[in-house]
mmCIF file with all atom_site columns, C-alpha atoms (C1' of nucleotides) in Angstrom:
data_model
loop_
_atom_site.group_PDB
_atom_site.id
_atom_site.type_symbol
_atom_site.label_atom_id
_atom_site.label_alt_id
_atom_site.label_comp_id
_atom_site.label_asym_id
_atom_site.label_entity_id
_atom_site.label_seq_id
_atom_site.pdbx_PDB_ins_code
_atom_site.Cartn_x
_atom_site.Cartn_y
_atom_site.Cartn_z
_atom_site.occupancy
_atom_site.B_iso_or_equiv
_atom_site.pdbx_formal_charge
_atom_site.auth_seq_id
_atom_site.auth_comp_id
_atom_site.auth_asym_id
_atom_site.auth_atom_id
_atom_site.pdbx_PDB_model_num
ATOM 1   C CA    . UNK C 1 1   ? 117.699 103.585 125.541 1.00 0.00 ? 1   UNK C CA    1
ATOM 2   C CA    . UNK C 1 2   ? 120.244 101.515 127.447 1.00 0.00 ? 2   UNK C CA    1
ATOM 3   C CA    . UNK C 1 3   ? 122.866 99.553  125.543 1.00 0.00 ? 3   UNK C CA    1
ATOM 4   C CA    . UNK C 1 4   ? 123.109 95.933  126.736 1.00 0.00 ? 4   UNK C CA    1
ATOM 5   C CA    . UNK C 1 5   ? 125.693 93.351  125.796 1.00 0.00 ? 5   UNK C CA    1
ATOM 6   C CA    . UNK C 1 6   ? 125.001 92.326  122.172 1.00 0.00 ? 6   UNK C CA    1
ATOM 7   C CA    . UNK C 1 7   ? 124.669 88.802  120.849 1.00 0.00 ? 7   UNK C CA    1
ATOM 8   C CA    . UNK C 1 8   ? 127.270 87.795  118.273 1.00 0.00 ? 8   UNK C CA    1
ATOM 9   C CA    . UNK C 1 9   ? 126.211 86.527  114.842 1.00 0.00 ? 9   UNK C CA    1
ATOM 10  C CA    . UNK C 1 10  ? 129.351 85.716  112.903 1.00 0.00 ? 10  UNK C CA    1
ATOM 11  C CA    . UNK C 1 11  ? 130.768 89.074  113.956 1.00 0.00 ? 11  UNK C CA    1
ATOM 12  C CA    . UNK C 1 12  ? 127.534 90.991  113.505 1.00 0.00 ? 12  UNK C CA    1
ATOM 13  C CA    . UNK C 1 13  ? 126.352 92.494  116.786 1.00 0.00 ? 13  UNK C CA    1
ATOM 14  C CA    . UNK C 1 14  ? 122.685 92.058  117.661 1.00 0.00 ? 14  UNK C CA    1
ATOM 15  C CA    . UNK C 1 15  ? 121.211 94.364  120.291 1.00 0.00 ? 15  UNK C CA    1
ATOM 16  C CA    . UNK C 1 16  ? 117.859 92.808  121.148 1.00 0.00 ? 16  UNK C CA    1
ATOM 17  C CA    . UNK C 1 17  ? 115.089 95.207  122.135 1.00 0.00 ? 17  UNK C CA    1
ATOM 18  C CA    . UNK C 1 18  ? 117.380 98.232  122.122 1.00 0.00 ? 18  UNK C CA    1
ATOM 19  C CA    . UNK C 1 19  ? 114.538 100.497 121.028 1.00 0.00 ? 19  UNK C CA    1
ATOM 20  C CA    . UNK C 1 20  ? 111.619 100.502 123.473 1.00 0.00 ? 20  UNK C CA    1
ATOM 21  C CA    . UNK C 1 21  ? 107.945 100.473 122.409 1.00 0.00 ? 21  UNK C CA    1
ATOM 22  C CA    . UNK C 1 22  ? 107.423 104.206 122.953 1.00 0.00 ? 22  UNK C CA    1
ATOM 23  C CA    . UNK C 1 23  ? 110.489 105.127 120.906 1.00 0.00 ? 23  UNK C CA    1
ATOM 24  C CA    . UNK C 1 24  ? 109.463 102.663 118.199 1.00 0.00 ? 24  UNK C CA    1
ATOM 25  C CA    . UNK C 1 25  ? 106.130 104.441 117.839 1.00 0.00 ? 25  UNK C CA    1
ATOM 26  C CA    . UNK C 1 26  ? 107.887 107.796 117.751 1.00 0.00 ? 26  UNK C CA    1
ATOM 27  C CA    . UNK C 1 27  ? 110.242 106.534 115.049 1.00 0.00 ? 27  UNK C CA    1
ATOM 28  C CA    . UNK C 1 28  ? 107.341 105.222 112.963 1.00 0.00 ? 28  UNK C CA    1
ATOM 29  C CA    . UNK C 1 29  ? 105.752 108.694 113.148 1.00 0.00 ? 29  UNK C CA    1
ATOM 30  C CA    . UNK C 1 30  ? 108.952 110.175 111.770 1.00 0.00 ? 30  UNK C CA    1
ATOM 31  C CA    . UNK C 1 31  ? 108.969 107.615 108.988 1.00 0.00 ? 31  UNK C CA    1
ATOM 32  C CA    . UNK C 1 32  ? 105.448 108.568 107.994 1.00 0.00 ? 32  UNK C CA    1
ATOM 33  C CA    . UNK C 1 33  ? 106.752 112.079 107.260 1.00 0.00 ? 33  UNK C CA    1
ATOM 34  C CA    . UNK C 1 34  ? 109.616 110.632 105.227 1.00 0.00 ? 34  UNK C CA    1
ATOM 35  C CA    . UNK C 1 35  ? 107.306 108.448 103.136 1.00 0.00 ? 35  UNK C CA    1
ATOM 36  C CA    . UNK C 1 36  ? 104.915 111.348 102.576 1.00 0.00 ? 36  UNK C CA    1
ATOM 37  C CA    . UNK C 1 37  ? 107.766 113.406 101.088 1.00 0.00 ? 37  UNK C CA    1
ATOM 38  C CA    . UNK C 1 38  ? 109.549 110.536 99.326  1.00 0.00 ? 38  UNK C CA    1
ATOM 39  C CA    . UNK C 1 39  ? 107.015 107.827 98.427  1.00 0.00 ? 39  UNK C CA    1
ATOM 40  C CA    . UNK C 1 40  ? 107.844 104.117 98.574  1.00 0.00 ? 40  UNK C CA    1
ATOM 41  C CA    . UNK C 1 41  ? 108.659 102.517 95.233  1.00 0.00 ? 41  UNK C CA    1
ATOM 42  C CA    . UNK C 1 42  ? 109.300 98.966  93.992  1.00 0.00 ? 42  UNK C CA    1
ATOM 43  C CA    . UNK C 1 43  ? 112.919 98.852  92.806  1.00 0.00 ? 43  UNK C CA    1
ATOM 44  C CA    . UNK C 1 44  ? 113.868 96.863  89.733  1.00 0.00 ? 44  UNK C CA    1
ATOM 45  C CA    . UNK C 1 45  ? 117.132 94.921  89.679  1.00 0.00 ? 45  UNK C CA    1
ATOM 46  C CA    . UNK C 1 46  ? 119.656 95.328  86.884  1.00 0.00 ? 46  UNK C CA    1
ATOM 47  C CA    . UNK C 1 47  ? 118.268 92.151  85.304  1.00 0.00 ? 47  UNK C CA    1
ATOM 48  C CA    . UNK C 1 48  ? 114.852 93.789  85.125  1.00 0.00 ? 48  UNK C CA    1
ATOM 49  C CA    . UNK C 1 49  ? 113.157 91.794  87.909  1.00 0.00 ? 49  UNK C CA    1
ATOM 50  C CA    . UNK C 1 50  ? 111.051 93.621  90.445  1.00 0.00 ? 50  UNK C CA    1
ATOM 51  C CA    . UNK C 1 51  ? 112.064 93.369  94.094  1.00 0.00 ? 51  UNK C CA    1
ATOM 52  C CA    . UNK C 1 52  ? 109.333 92.337  96.536  1.00 0.00 ? 52  UNK C CA    1
ATOM 53  C CA    . UNK C 1 53  ? 110.195 95.030  99.079  1.00 0.00 ? 53  UNK C CA    1
ATOM 54  C CA    . UNK C 1 54  ? 109.114 98.627  98.635  1.00 0.00 ? 54  UNK C CA    1
ATOM 55  C CA    . UNK C 1 55  ? 111.703 101.213 99.541  1.00 0.00 ? 55  UNK C CA    1
ATOM 56  C CA    . UNK C 1 56  ? 112.637 104.835 99.951  1.00 0.00 ? 56  UNK C CA    1
ATOM 57  C CA    . UNK C 1 57  ? 115.442 106.688 101.725 1.00 0.00 ? 57  UNK C CA    1
ATOM 58  C CA    . UNK C 1 58  ? 116.275 109.615 103.968 1.00 0.00 ? 58  UNK C CA    1
ATOM 59  C CA    . UNK C 1 59  ? 119.480 111.595 104.292 1.00 0.00 ? 59  UNK C CA    1
ATOM 60  C CA    . UNK C 1 60  ? 121.817 113.149 101.729 1.00 0.00 ? 60  UNK C CA    1
ATOM 61  C CA    . UNK C 1 61  ? 121.870 109.956 99.644  1.00 0.00 ? 61  UNK C CA    1
ATOM 62  C CA    . UNK C 1 62  ? 119.363 107.224 98.881  1.00 0.00 ? 62  UNK C CA    1
ATOM 63  C CA    . UNK C 1 63  ? 120.010 103.761 97.505  1.00 0.00 ? 63  UNK C CA    1
ATOM 64  C CA    . UNK C 1 64  ? 118.437 103.204 94.107  1.00 0.00 ? 64  UNK C CA    1
ATOM 65  C CA    . UNK C 1 65  ? 118.362 100.302 91.697  1.00 0.00 ? 65  UNK C CA    1
ATOM 66  C CA    . UNK C 1 66  ? 117.263 100.189 88.091  1.00 0.00 ? 66  UNK C CA    1
ATOM 67  C CA    . UNK C 1 67  ? 118.385 98.852  84.708  1.00 0.00 ? 67  UNK C CA    1
ATOM 68  C CA    . UNK C 1 68  ? 121.584 100.880 85.086  1.00 0.00 ? 68  UNK C CA    1
ATOM 69  C CA    . UNK C 1 69  ? 122.528 99.021  88.290  1.00 0.00 ? 69  UNK C CA    1
ATOM 70  C CA    . UNK C 1 70  ? 122.837 99.815  91.980  1.00 0.00 ? 70  UNK C CA    1
ATOM 71  C CA    . UNK C 1 71  ? 124.064 103.164 93.259  1.00 0.00 ? 71  UNK C CA    1
ATOM 72  C CA    . UNK C 1 72  ? 123.518 105.981 95.702  1.00 0.00 ? 72  UNK C CA    1
ATOM 73  C CA    . UNK C 1 73  ? 121.660 108.992 94.401  1.00 0.00 ? 73  UNK C CA    1
ATOM 74  C CA    . UNK C 1 74  ? 120.987 112.433 95.839  1.00 0.00 ? 74  UNK C CA    1
ATOM 75  C CA    . UNK C 1 75  ? 117.449 112.291 94.491  1.00 0.00 ? 75  UNK C CA    1
ATOM 76  C CA    . UNK C 1 76  ? 114.406 110.005 94.645  1.00 0.00 ? 76  UNK C CA    1
ATOM 77  C CA    . UNK C 1 77  ? 113.470 108.390 91.294  1.00 0.00 ? 77  UNK C CA    1
ATOM 78  C CA    . UNK C 1 78  ? 110.781 111.088 91.030  1.00 0.00 ? 78  UNK C CA    1
ATOM 79  C CA    . UNK C 1 79  ? 113.553 113.708 91.087  1.00 0.00 ? 79  UNK C CA    1
ATOM 80  C CA    . UNK C 1 80  ? 113.002 115.079 94.582  1.00 0.00 ? 80  UNK C CA    1
ATOM 81  C CA    . UNK C 1 81  ? 115.693 115.330 97.287  1.00 0.00 ? 81  UNK C CA    1
ATOM 82  C CA    . UNK C 1 82  ? 115.504 112.862 100.187 1.00 0.00 ? 82  UNK C CA    1
ATOM 83  C CA    . UNK C 1 83  ? 114.009 114.047 103.516 1.00 0.00 ? 83  UNK C CA    1
ATOM 84  C CA    . UNK C 1 84  ? 116.095 114.270 106.697 1.00 0.00 ? 84  UNK C CA    1
ATOM 85  C CA    . UNK C 1 85  ? 116.910 111.153 108.714 1.00 0.00 ? 85  UNK C CA    1
ATOM 86  C CA    . UNK C 1 86  ? 114.612 110.880 111.783 1.00 0.00 ? 86  UNK C CA    1
ATOM 87  C CA    . UNK C 1 87  ? 116.367 111.947 114.997 1.00 0.00 ? 87  UNK C CA    1
ATOM 88  C CA    . UNK C 1 88  ? 115.747 108.661 116.841 1.00 0.00 ? 88  UNK C CA    1
ATOM 89  C CA    . UNK C 1 89  ? 117.516 106.746 114.091 1.00 0.00 ? 89  UNK C CA    1
ATOM 90  C CA    . UNK C 1 90  ? 120.507 109.067 114.492 1.00 0.00 ? 90  UNK C CA    1
ATOM 91  C CA    . UNK C 1 91  ? 120.480 108.434 118.258 1.00 0.00 ? 91  UNK C CA    1
ATOM 92  C CA    . UNK C 1 92  ? 120.625 104.702 117.665 1.00 0.00 ? 92  UNK C CA    1
ATOM 93  C CA    . UNK C 1 93  ? 123.563 105.216 115.304 1.00 0.00 ? 93  UNK C CA    1
ATOM 94  C CA    . UNK C 1 94  ? 125.454 107.255 117.908 1.00 0.00 ? 94  UNK C CA    1
ATOM 95  C CA    . UNK C 1 95  ? 124.916 104.536 120.498 1.00 0.00 ? 95  UNK C CA    1
ATOM 96  C CA    . UNK C 1 96  ? 126.020 101.482 118.551 1.00 0.00 ? 96  UNK C CA    1
ATOM 97  C CA    . UNK C 1 97  ? 127.967 102.409 115.413 1.00 0.00 ? 97  UNK C CA    1
ATOM 98  C CA    . UNK C 1 98  ? 131.304 103.060 117.121 1.00 0.00 ? 98  UNK C CA    1
ATOM 99  C CA    . UNK C 1 99  ? 132.250 105.670 114.516 1.00 0.00 ? 99  UNK C CA    1
ATOM 100 C CA    . UNK C 1 100 ? 132.579 109.446 114.666 1.00 0.00 ? 100 UNK C CA    1
ATOM 101 C CA    . UNK C 1 101 ? 130.998 109.916 111.262 1.00 0.00 ? 101 UNK C CA    1
ATOM 102 C CA    . UNK C 1 102 ? 127.251 110.324 110.917 1.00 0.00 ? 102 UNK C CA    1
ATOM 103 C CA    . UNK C 1 103 ? 125.153 108.330 108.439 1.00 0.00 ? 103 UNK C CA    1
ATOM 104 C CA    . UNK C 1 104 ? 124.579 109.830 105.007 1.00 0.00 ? 104 UNK C CA    1
ATOM 105 C CA    . UNK C 1 105 ? 121.829 107.400 104.057 1.00 0.00 ? 105 UNK C CA    1
ATOM 106 C CA    . UNK C 1 106 ? 118.915 105.800 105.848 1.00 0.00 ? 106 UNK C CA    1
ATOM 107 C CA    . UNK C 1 107 ? 117.480 103.181 103.518 1.00 0.00 ? 107 UNK C CA    1
ATOM 108 C CA    . UNK C 1 108 ? 113.895 102.305 104.406 1.00 0.00 ? 108 UNK C CA    1
ATOM 109 C CA    . UNK C 1 109 ? 112.681 98.887  103.284 1.00 0.00 ? 109 UNK C CA    1
ATOM 110 C CA    . UNK C 1 110 ? 109.042 97.903  103.742 1.00 0.00 ? 110 UNK C CA    1
ATOM 111 C CA    . UNK C 1 111 ? 108.265 94.187  103.771 1.00 0.00 ? 111 UNK C CA    1
ATOM 112 C CA    . UNK C 1 112 ? 104.674 93.005  103.430 1.00 0.00 ? 112 UNK C CA    1
ATOM 113 C CA    . UNK C 1 113 ? 103.748 89.450  104.475 1.00 0.00 ? 113 UNK C CA    1
ATOM 114 C CA    . UNK C 1 114 ? 105.206 87.868  101.342 1.00 0.00 ? 114 UNK C CA    1
ATOM 115 C CA    . UNK C 1 115 ? 108.268 90.046  100.813 1.00 0.00 ? 115 UNK C CA    1
ATOM 116 C CA    . UNK C 1 116 ? 111.786 88.639  100.869 1.00 0.00 ? 116 UNK C CA    1
ATOM 117 C CA    . UNK C 1 117 ? 115.326 89.832  100.272 1.00 0.00 ? 117 UNK C CA    1
ATOM 118 C CA    . UNK C 1 118 ? 117.764 87.551  98.522  1.00 0.00 ? 118 UNK C CA    1
ATOM 119 C CA    . UNK C 1 119 ? 121.273 86.986  99.841  1.00 0.00 ? 119 UNK C CA    1
ATOM 120 C CA    . UNK C 1 120 ? 123.517 89.947  99.015  1.00 0.00 ? 120 UNK C CA    1
ATOM 121 C CA    . UNK C 1 121 ? 126.452 92.033  100.236 1.00 0.00 ? 121 UNK C CA    1
ATOM 122 C CA    . UNK C 1 122 ? 126.269 95.744  101.030 1.00 0.00 ? 122 UNK C CA    1
ATOM 123 C CA    . UNK C 1 123 ? 129.126 96.935  98.857  1.00 0.00 ? 123 UNK C CA    1
ATOM 124 C CA    . UNK C 1 124 ? 128.009 100.106 97.141  1.00 0.00 ? 124 UNK C CA    1
ATOM 125 C CA    . UNK C 1 125 ? 129.652 102.294 99.797  1.00 0.00 ? 125 UNK C CA    1
ATOM 126 C CA    . UNK C 1 126 ? 133.121 103.848 99.482  1.00 0.00 ? 126 UNK C CA    1
ATOM 127 C CA    . UNK C 1 127 ? 134.514 102.966 102.939 1.00 0.00 ? 127 UNK C CA    1
ATOM 128 C CA    . UNK C 1 128 ? 133.928 99.470  104.317 1.00 0.00 ? 128 UNK C CA    1
ATOM 129 C CA    . UNK C 1 129 ? 135.501 100.531 107.621 1.00 0.00 ? 129 UNK C CA    1
ATOM 130 C CA    . UNK C 1 130 ? 132.216 102.347 108.266 1.00 0.00 ? 130 UNK C CA    1
ATOM 131 C CA    . UNK C 1 131 ? 129.556 99.990  109.649 1.00 0.00 ? 131 UNK C CA    1
ATOM 132 C CA    . UNK C 1 132 ? 125.980 99.425  108.543 1.00 0.00 ? 132 UNK C CA    1
ATOM 133 C CA    . UNK C 1 133 ? 123.374 99.704  111.308 1.00 0.00 ? 133 UNK C CA    1
ATOM 134 C CA    . UNK C 1 134 ? 120.062 97.905  110.776 1.00 0.00 ? 134 UNK C CA    1
ATOM 135 C CA    . UNK C 1 135 ? 116.887 98.640  112.753 1.00 0.00 ? 135 UNK C CA    1
ATOM 136 C CA    . UNK C 1 136 ? 113.869 96.282  112.769 1.00 0.00 ? 136 UNK C CA    1
ATOM 137 C CA    . UNK C 1 137 ? 110.311 97.569  113.251 1.00 0.00 ? 137 UNK C CA    1
ATOM 138 C CA    . UNK C 1 138 ? 107.006 95.710  113.085 1.00 0.00 ? 138 UNK C CA    1
ATOM 139 C CA    . UNK C 1 139 ? 106.582 92.047  112.181 1.00 0.00 ? 139 UNK C CA    1
ATOM 140 C CA    . UNK C 1 140 ? 109.353 89.544  112.894 1.00 0.00 ? 140 UNK C CA    1
ATOM 141 C CA    . UNK C 1 141 ? 111.739 88.600  110.105 1.00 0.00 ? 141 UNK C CA    1
ATOM 142 C CA    . UNK C 1 142 ? 113.798 85.468  109.531 1.00 0.00 ? 142 UNK C CA    1
ATOM 143 C CA    . UNK C 1 143 ? 117.241 86.939  108.873 1.00 0.00 ? 143 UNK C CA    1
ATOM 144 C CA    . UNK C 1 144 ? 120.007 84.814  107.356 1.00 0.00 ? 144 UNK C CA    1
ATOM 145 C CA    . UNK C 1 145 ? 123.745 85.406  107.558 1.00 0.00 ? 145 UNK C CA    1
ATOM 146 C CA    . UNK C 1 146 ? 126.185 83.727  105.223 1.00 0.00 ? 146 UNK C CA    1
ATOM 147 C CA    . UNK C 1 147 ? 129.835 84.188  104.336 1.00 0.00 ? 147 UNK C CA    1
ATOM 148 C CA    . UNK C 1 148 ? 132.161 86.572  102.482 1.00 0.00 ? 148 UNK C CA    1
ATOM 149 C CA    . UNK C 1 149 ? 131.455 84.689  99.252  1.00 0.00 ? 149 UNK C CA    1
ATOM 150 C CA    . UNK C 1 150 ? 128.256 83.072  98.013  1.00 0.00 ? 150 UNK C CA    1
ATOM 151 C CA    . UNK C 1 151 ? 127.450 79.594  99.229  1.00 0.00 ? 151 UNK C CA    1
ATOM 152 C CA    . UNK C 1 152 ? 128.517 77.680  102.317 1.00 0.00 ? 152 UNK C CA    1
ATOM 153 C CA    . UNK C 1 153 ? 126.736 77.257  105.602 1.00 0.00 ? 153 UNK C CA    1
ATOM 154 C CA    . UNK C 1 154 ? 124.435 79.966  106.836 1.00 0.00 ? 154 UNK C CA    1
ATOM 155 C CA    . UNK C 1 155 ? 122.803 80.857  110.161 1.00 0.00 ? 155 UNK C CA    1
ATOM 156 C CA    . UNK C 1 156 ? 119.319 82.218  110.681 1.00 0.00 ? 156 UNK C CA    1
ATOM 157 C CA    . UNK C 1 157 ? 117.783 84.273  113.446 1.00 0.00 ? 157 UNK C CA    1
ATOM 158 C CA    . UNK C 1 158 ? 114.390 85.883  113.983 1.00 0.00 ? 158 UNK C CA    1
ATOM 159 C CA    . UNK C 1 159 ? 114.618 89.666  114.267 1.00 0.00 ? 159 UNK C CA    1
ATOM 160 C CA    . UNK C 1 160 ? 111.943 91.447  116.326 1.00 0.00 ? 160 UNK C CA    1
ATOM 161 C CA    . UNK C 1 161 ? 110.676 95.005  116.484 1.00 0.00 ? 161 UNK C CA    1
ATOM 162 C CA    . UNK C 1 162 ? 113.202 97.169  118.313 1.00 0.00 ? 162 UNK C CA    1
ATOM 163 C CA    . UNK C 1 163 ? 116.187 94.937  117.561 1.00 0.00 ? 163 UNK C CA    1
ATOM 164 C CA    . UNK C 1 164 ? 119.314 96.632  116.185 1.00 0.00 ? 164 UNK C CA    1
ATOM 165 C CA    . UNK C 1 165 ? 121.972 94.802  114.200 1.00 0.00 ? 165 UNK C CA    1
ATOM 166 C CA    . UNK C 1 166 ? 125.435 96.246  113.534 1.00 0.00 ? 166 UNK C CA    1
ATOM 167 C CA    . UNK C 1 167 ? 127.353 94.924  110.552 1.00 0.00 ? 167 UNK C CA    1
ATOM 168 C CA    . UNK C 1 168 ? 130.909 96.132  110.990 1.00 0.00 ? 168 UNK C CA    1
ATOM 169 C CA    . UNK C 1 169 ? 134.568 95.114  111.000 1.00 0.00 ? 169 UNK C CA    1
ATOM 170 C CA    . UNK C 1 170 ? 134.977 91.519  109.792 1.00 0.00 ? 170 UNK C CA    1
ATOM 171 C CA    . UNK C 1 171 ? 131.198 91.162  109.407 1.00 0.00 ? 171 UNK C CA    1
ATOM 172 C CA    . UNK C 1 172 ? 130.806 94.236  107.191 1.00 0.00 ? 172 UNK C CA    1
ATOM 173 C CA    . UNK C 1 173 ? 130.777 92.325  103.906 1.00 0.00 ? 173 UNK C CA    1
ATOM 174 C CA    . UNK C 1 174 ? 128.995 89.129  104.922 1.00 0.00 ? 174 UNK C CA    1
ATOM 175 C CA    . UNK C 1 175 ? 126.225 87.959  102.634 1.00 0.00 ? 175 UNK C CA    1
ATOM 176 C CA    . UNK C 1 176 ? 122.818 88.321  104.277 1.00 0.00 ? 176 UNK C CA    1
ATOM 177 C CA    . UNK C 1 177 ? 119.125 88.372  103.423 1.00 0.00 ? 177 UNK C CA    1
ATOM 178 C CA    . UNK C 1 178 ? 115.559 87.999  104.687 1.00 0.00 ? 178 UNK C CA    1
ATOM 179 C CA    . UNK C 1 179 ? 113.711 84.735  104.011 1.00 0.00 ? 179 UNK C CA    1
ATOM 180 C CA    . UNK C 1 180 ? 110.371 85.240  105.650 1.00 0.00 ? 180 UNK C CA    1
ATOM 181 C CA    . UNK C 1 181 ? 108.092 87.671  107.476 1.00 0.00 ? 181 UNK C CA    1
ATOM 182 C CA    . UNK C 1 182 ? 105.869 86.405  110.294 1.00 0.00 ? 182 UNK C CA    1
ATOM 183 C CA    . UNK C 1 183 ? 102.577 88.172  109.580 1.00 0.00 ? 183 UNK C CA    1
ATOM 184 C CA    . UNK C 1 184 ? 100.708 89.419  112.624 1.00 0.00 ? 184 UNK C CA    1
ATOM 185 C CA    . UNK C 1 185 ? 103.640 89.030  115.021 1.00 0.00 ? 185 UNK C CA    1
ATOM 186 C CA    . UNK C 1 186 ? 103.698 92.739  115.974 1.00 0.00 ? 186 UNK C CA    1
ATOM 187 C CA    . UNK C 1 187 ? 101.065 95.384  116.668 1.00 0.00 ? 187 UNK C CA    1
ATOM 188 C CA    . UNK C 1 188 ? 103.376 98.315  115.903 1.00 0.00 ? 188 UNK C CA    1
ATOM 189 C CA    . UNK C 1 189 ? 102.210 98.896  112.342 1.00 0.00 ? 189 UNK C CA    1
ATOM 190 C CA    . UNK C 1 190 ? 98.408  99.134  112.028 1.00 0.00 ? 190 UNK C CA    1
ATOM 191 C CA    . UNK C 1 191 ? 98.418  97.434  108.637 1.00 0.00 ? 191 UNK C CA    1
ATOM 192 C CA    . UNK C 1 192 ? 101.104 94.900  109.534 1.00 0.00 ? 192 UNK C CA    1
ATOM 193 C CA    . UNK C 1 193 ? 104.368 94.221  107.751 1.00 0.00 ? 193 UNK C CA    1
ATOM 194 C CA    . UNK C 1 194 ? 107.943 95.055  108.637 1.00 0.00 ? 194 UNK C CA    1
ATOM 195 C CA    . UNK C 1 195 ? 110.089 98.130  108.216 1.00 0.00 ? 195 UNK C CA    1
ATOM 196 C CA    . UNK C 1 196 ? 113.852 97.783  108.133 1.00 0.00 ? 196 UNK C CA    1
ATOM 197 C CA    . UNK C 1 197 ? 116.084 100.838 108.343 1.00 0.00 ? 197 UNK C CA    1
ATOM 198 C CA    . UNK C 1 198 ? 119.710 100.615 107.320 1.00 0.00 ? 198 UNK C CA    1
ATOM 199 C CA    . UNK C 1 199 ? 121.957 103.519 108.214 1.00 0.00 ? 199 UNK C CA    1
ATOM 200 C CA    . UNK C 1 200 ? 125.201 103.928 106.289 1.00 0.00 ? 200 UNK C CA    1
ATOM 201 C CA    . UNK C 1 201 ? 128.081 106.227 105.550 1.00 0.00 ? 201 UNK C CA    1
ATOM 202 C CA    . UNK C 1 202 ? 128.194 106.303 101.778 1.00 0.00 ? 202 UNK C CA    1
ATOM 203 C CA    . UNK C 1 203 ? 131.168 108.440 100.712 1.00 0.00 ? 203 UNK C CA    1
ATOM 204 C "C1'" . DA  Y 2 1   ? 121.363 88.750  90.809  1.00 0.00 ? 1   DA  Y "C1'" 1
ATOM 205 C "C1'" . DA  Y 2 2   ? 119.178 93.215  96.515  1.00 0.00 ? 2   DA  Y "C1'" 1
ATOM 206 C "C1'" . DG  Y 2 3   ? 115.696 87.241  91.859  1.00 0.00 ? 3   DG  Y "C1'" 1
ATOM 207 C "C1'" . DT  Y 2 4   ? 114.264 82.591  91.045  1.00 0.00 ? 4   DT  Y "C1'" 1
ATOM 208 C "C1'" . DA  Y 2 5   ? 114.299 77.635  90.548  1.00 0.00 ? 5   DA  Y "C1'" 1
ATOM 209 C "C1'" . DA  Y 2 6   ? 116.127 73.379  91.289  1.00 0.00 ? 6   DA  Y "C1'" 1
ATOM 210 C "C1'" . DC  Y 2 7   ? 117.962 69.981  93.972  1.00 0.00 ? 7   DC  Y "C1'" 1
ATOM 211 C "C1'" . DA  Y 2 8   ? 119.404 67.301  98.096  1.00 0.00 ? 8   DA  Y "C1'" 1
ATOM 212 C "C1'" . DT  Z 3 1   ? 109.616 70.722  104.073 1.00 0.00 ? 1   DT  Z "C1'" 1
ATOM 213 C "C1'" . DT  Z 3 2   ? 114.190 72.974  104.800 1.00 0.00 ? 2   DT  Z "C1'" 1
ATOM 214 C "C1'" . DG  Z 3 3   ? 118.735 74.516  103.469 1.00 0.00 ? 3   DG  Z "C1'" 1
ATOM 215 C "C1'" . DT  Z 3 4   ? 121.964 75.634  99.872  1.00 0.00 ? 4   DT  Z "C1'" 1
#
DNA sequence: AAGTAACA
DNA sequence: TTGT
């Protein structure tokens, strides 16, 4: 993997095609092991609505959401500890995060053709000086970036398999979300859909 | 509201 | 239909 000059999206850094096809396949293999140990689940928001993405996590902590609210937990909702973060994901982190610390959570979101993610901030972590690194795999996604508060103008960009987005510094708390998945745009996942990994330092 | 609908 |  060779780091090229990133594109700038309101302070977010977008490394297009950072992860090559062979490494993408390798990473997906690693994720299969994670999902086998910690099955995907449909989270429910604090208002009781089901999210359209299915998710699980790897690392010391996983992100969970239920009637109690959002938080990081050391166990899967089924009570089991989270599996280790795949090595390739850690390599990507070392290349682009710009921090000495290693991620404590790798949130794995699976989007089928109709799944979306509403505009939100990542603010359940203790230290906002630590960046969030997002890895796209599989079908293309229409990603939207907003502002530090809700509302205002937004910008959208299509994210492709192998793209890596770093949300750090002044862009760490920008609202963002996923509006649409382009079904059939990638051959990486045999049954289609998109996987997004977000690596974070939690504590 | 990590959701949804409504409105321009 | 698209953007907020």
